[in-house]
Short mmCIF file of N, CA, C and O in Angstrom, two decimals:
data_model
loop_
_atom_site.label_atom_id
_atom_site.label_comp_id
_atom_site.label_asym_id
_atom_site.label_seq_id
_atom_site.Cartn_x
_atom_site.Cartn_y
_atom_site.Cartn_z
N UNK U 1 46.37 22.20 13.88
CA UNK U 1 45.90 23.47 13.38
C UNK U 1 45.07 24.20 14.45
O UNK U 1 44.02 24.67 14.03
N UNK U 2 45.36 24.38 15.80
CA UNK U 2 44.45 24.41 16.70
C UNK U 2 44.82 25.90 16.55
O UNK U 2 43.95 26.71 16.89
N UNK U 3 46.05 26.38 16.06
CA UNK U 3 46.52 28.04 16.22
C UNK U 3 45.74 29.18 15.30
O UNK U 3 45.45 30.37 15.44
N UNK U 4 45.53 28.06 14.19
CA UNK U 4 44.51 28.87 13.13
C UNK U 4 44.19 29.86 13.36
O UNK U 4 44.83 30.88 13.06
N UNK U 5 42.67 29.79 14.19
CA UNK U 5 41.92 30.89 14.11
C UNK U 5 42.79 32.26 14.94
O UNK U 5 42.88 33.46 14.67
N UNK U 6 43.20 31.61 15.80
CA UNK U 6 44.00 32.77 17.17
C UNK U 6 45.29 33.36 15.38
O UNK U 6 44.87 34.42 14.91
N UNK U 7 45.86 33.10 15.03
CA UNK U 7 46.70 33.45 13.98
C UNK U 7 45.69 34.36 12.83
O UNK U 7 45.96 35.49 12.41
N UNK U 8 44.82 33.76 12.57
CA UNK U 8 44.19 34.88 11.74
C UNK U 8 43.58 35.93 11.88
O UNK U 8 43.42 36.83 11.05
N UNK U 9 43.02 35.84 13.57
CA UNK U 9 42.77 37.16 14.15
C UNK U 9 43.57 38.08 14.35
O UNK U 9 43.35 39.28 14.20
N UNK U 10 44.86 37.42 14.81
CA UNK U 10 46.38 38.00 14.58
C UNK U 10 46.27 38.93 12.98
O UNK U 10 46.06 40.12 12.75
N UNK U 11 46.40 38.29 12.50
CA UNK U 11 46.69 38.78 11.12
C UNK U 11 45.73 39.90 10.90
O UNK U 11 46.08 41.07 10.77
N UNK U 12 44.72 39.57 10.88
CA UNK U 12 43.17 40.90 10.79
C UNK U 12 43.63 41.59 11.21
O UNK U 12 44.05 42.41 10.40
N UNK U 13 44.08 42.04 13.25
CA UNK U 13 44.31 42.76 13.71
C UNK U 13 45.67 43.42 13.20
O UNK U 13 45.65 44.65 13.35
N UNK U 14 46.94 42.90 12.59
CA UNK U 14 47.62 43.75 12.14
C UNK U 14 47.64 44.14 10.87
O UNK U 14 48.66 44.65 10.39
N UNK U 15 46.56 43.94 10.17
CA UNK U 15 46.49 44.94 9.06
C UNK U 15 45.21 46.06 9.07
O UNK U 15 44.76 46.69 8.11
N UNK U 16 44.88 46.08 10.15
CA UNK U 16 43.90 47.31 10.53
C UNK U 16 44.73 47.51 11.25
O UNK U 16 45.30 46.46 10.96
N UNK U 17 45.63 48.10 12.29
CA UNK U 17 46.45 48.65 12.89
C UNK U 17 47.38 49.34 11.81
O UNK U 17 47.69 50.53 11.93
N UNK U 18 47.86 48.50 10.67
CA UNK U 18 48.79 48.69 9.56
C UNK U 18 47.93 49.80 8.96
O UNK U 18 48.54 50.80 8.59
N UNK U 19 46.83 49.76 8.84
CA UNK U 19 46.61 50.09 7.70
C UNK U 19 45.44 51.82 8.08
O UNK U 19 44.97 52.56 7.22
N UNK U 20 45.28 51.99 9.78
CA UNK U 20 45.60 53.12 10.45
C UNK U 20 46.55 54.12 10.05
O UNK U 20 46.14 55.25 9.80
N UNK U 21 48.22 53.73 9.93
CA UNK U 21 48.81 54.28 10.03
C UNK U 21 49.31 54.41 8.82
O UNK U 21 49.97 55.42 8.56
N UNK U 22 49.16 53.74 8.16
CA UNK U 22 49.81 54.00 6.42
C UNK U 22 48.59 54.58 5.04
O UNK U 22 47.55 54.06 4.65
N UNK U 23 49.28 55.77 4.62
CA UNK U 23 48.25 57.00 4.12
C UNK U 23 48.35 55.49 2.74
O UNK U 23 47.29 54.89 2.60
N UNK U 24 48.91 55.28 2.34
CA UNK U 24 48.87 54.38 1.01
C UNK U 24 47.60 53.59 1.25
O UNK U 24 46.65 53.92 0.55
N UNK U 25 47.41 52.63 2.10
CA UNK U 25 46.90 51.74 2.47
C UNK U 25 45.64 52.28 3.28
O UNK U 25 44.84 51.42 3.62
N UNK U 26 45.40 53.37 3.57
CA UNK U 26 44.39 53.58 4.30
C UNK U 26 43.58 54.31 3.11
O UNK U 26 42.44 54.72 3.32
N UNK U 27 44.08 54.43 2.14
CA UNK U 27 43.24 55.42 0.83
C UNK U 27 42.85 53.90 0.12
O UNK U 27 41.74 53.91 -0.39
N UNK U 28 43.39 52.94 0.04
CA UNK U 28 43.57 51.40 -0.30
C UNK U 28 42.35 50.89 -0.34
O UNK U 28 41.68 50.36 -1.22
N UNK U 29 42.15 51.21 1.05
CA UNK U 29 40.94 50.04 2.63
C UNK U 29 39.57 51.31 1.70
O UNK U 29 38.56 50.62 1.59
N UNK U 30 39.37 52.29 1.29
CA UNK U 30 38.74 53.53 1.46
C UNK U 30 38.21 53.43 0.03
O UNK U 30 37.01 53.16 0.09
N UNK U 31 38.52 53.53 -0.94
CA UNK U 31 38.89 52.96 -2.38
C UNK U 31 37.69 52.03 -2.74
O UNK U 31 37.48 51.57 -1.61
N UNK U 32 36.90 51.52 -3.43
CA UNK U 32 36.07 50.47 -3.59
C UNK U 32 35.77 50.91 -5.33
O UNK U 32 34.71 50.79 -5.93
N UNK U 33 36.61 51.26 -5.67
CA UNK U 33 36.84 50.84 -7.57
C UNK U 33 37.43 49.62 -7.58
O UNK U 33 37.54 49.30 -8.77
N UNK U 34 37.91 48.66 -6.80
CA UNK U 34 38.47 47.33 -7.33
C UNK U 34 40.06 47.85 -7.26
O UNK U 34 40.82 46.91 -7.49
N UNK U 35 40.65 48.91 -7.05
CA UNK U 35 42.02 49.13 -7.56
C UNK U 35 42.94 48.66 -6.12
O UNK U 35 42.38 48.88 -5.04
N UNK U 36 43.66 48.33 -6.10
CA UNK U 36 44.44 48.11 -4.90
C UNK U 36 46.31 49.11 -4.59
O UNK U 36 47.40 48.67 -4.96
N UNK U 37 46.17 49.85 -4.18
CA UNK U 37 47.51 50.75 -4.13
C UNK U 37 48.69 50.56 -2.82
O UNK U 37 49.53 51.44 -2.66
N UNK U 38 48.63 49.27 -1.85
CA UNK U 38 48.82 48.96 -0.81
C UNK U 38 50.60 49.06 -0.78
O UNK U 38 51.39 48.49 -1.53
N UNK U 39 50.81 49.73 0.04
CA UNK U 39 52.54 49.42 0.08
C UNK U 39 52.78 48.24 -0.12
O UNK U 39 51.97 47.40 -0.50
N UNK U 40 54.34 48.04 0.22
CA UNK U 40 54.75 46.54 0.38
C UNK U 40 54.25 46.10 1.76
O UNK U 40 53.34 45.27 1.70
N UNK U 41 54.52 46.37 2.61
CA UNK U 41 54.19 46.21 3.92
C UNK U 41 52.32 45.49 4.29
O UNK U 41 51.78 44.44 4.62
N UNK U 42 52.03 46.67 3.99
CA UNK U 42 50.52 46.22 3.54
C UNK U 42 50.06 45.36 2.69
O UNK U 42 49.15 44.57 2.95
N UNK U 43 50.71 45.45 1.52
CA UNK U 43 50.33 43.71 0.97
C UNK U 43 50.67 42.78 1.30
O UNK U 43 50.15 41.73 0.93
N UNK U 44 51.64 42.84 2.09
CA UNK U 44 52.57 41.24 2.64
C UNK U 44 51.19 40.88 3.73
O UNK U 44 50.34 40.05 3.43
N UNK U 45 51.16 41.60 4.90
CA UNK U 45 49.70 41.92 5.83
C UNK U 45 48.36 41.50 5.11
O UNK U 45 47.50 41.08 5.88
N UNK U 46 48.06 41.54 3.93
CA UNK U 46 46.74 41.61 3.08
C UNK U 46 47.11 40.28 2.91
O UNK U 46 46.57 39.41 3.59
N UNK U 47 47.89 40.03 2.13
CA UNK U 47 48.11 38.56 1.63
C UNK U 47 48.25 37.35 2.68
O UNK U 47 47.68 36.30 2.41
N UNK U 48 48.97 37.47 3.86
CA UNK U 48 48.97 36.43 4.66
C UNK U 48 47.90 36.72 5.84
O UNK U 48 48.08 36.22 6.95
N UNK U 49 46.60 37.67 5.55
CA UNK U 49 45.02 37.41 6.03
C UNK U 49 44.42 36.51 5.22
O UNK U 49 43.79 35.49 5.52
N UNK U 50 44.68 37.00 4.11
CA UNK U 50 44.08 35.96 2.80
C UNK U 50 44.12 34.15 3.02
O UNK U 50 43.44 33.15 3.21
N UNK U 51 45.50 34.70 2.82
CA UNK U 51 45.68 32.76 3.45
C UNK U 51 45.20 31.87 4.60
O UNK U 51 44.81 30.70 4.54
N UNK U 52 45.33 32.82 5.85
CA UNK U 52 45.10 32.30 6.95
C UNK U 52 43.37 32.37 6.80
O UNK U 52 42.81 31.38 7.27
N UNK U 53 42.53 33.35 6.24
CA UNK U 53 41.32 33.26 6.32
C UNK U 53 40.64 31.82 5.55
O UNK U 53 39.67 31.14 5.90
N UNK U 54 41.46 31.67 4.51
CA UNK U 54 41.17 30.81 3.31
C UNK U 54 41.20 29.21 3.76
O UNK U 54 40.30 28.37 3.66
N UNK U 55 42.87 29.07 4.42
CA UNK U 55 42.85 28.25 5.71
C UNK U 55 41.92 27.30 6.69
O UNK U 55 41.54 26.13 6.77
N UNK U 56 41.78 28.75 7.48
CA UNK U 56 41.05 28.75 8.41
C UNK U 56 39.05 28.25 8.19
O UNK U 56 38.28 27.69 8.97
N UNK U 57 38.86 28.81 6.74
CA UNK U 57 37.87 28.66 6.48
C UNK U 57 37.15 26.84 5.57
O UNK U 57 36.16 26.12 5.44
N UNK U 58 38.48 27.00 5.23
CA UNK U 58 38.73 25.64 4.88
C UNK U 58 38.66 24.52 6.06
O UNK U 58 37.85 23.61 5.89
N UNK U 59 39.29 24.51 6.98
CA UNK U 59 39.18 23.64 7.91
C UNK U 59 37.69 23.63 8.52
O UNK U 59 37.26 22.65 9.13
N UNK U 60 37.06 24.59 8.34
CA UNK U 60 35.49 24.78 9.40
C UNK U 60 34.92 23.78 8.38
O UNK U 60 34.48 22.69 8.73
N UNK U 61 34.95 24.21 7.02
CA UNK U 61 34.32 23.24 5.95
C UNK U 61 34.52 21.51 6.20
O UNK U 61 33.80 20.62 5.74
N UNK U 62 35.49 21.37 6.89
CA UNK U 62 36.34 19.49 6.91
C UNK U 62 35.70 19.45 8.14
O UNK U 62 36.22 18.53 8.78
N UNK U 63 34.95 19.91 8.68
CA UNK U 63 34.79 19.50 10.05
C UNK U 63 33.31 18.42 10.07
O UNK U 63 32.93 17.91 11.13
#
């Protein structure tokens, strides 16, 4: 699991790049009622930060 963290920074970084350019997702990120309106694109991006953070955060915990 040494790729972890380098992969989840990955991931961070392309859903702030993603989420620059997509009006759905940038009203999304902007938004703080709890509602989530994210394209597909953007949730696929949202969801596999999630994991890798969850992951990633998990392993610091086993250490």
């Amino acid at each position: 699991m040494r790729d972890l963290y380098p992969r989840y920074q990955a991931a961070g970084r392309a859903l702030t790049a993603h989420d620059r350019g997509c009006a759905p997702c940038a009203r999304s990120v902007a938004d703080t009622s709890g509602r989530t309106a994210r394209c597909p694109d953007g949730a696929r991006l949202d969801e596999a930060l999630e994991r890798l953070q969850a992951a990633y955060l998990t392993q610091l915990k086993s250490r």
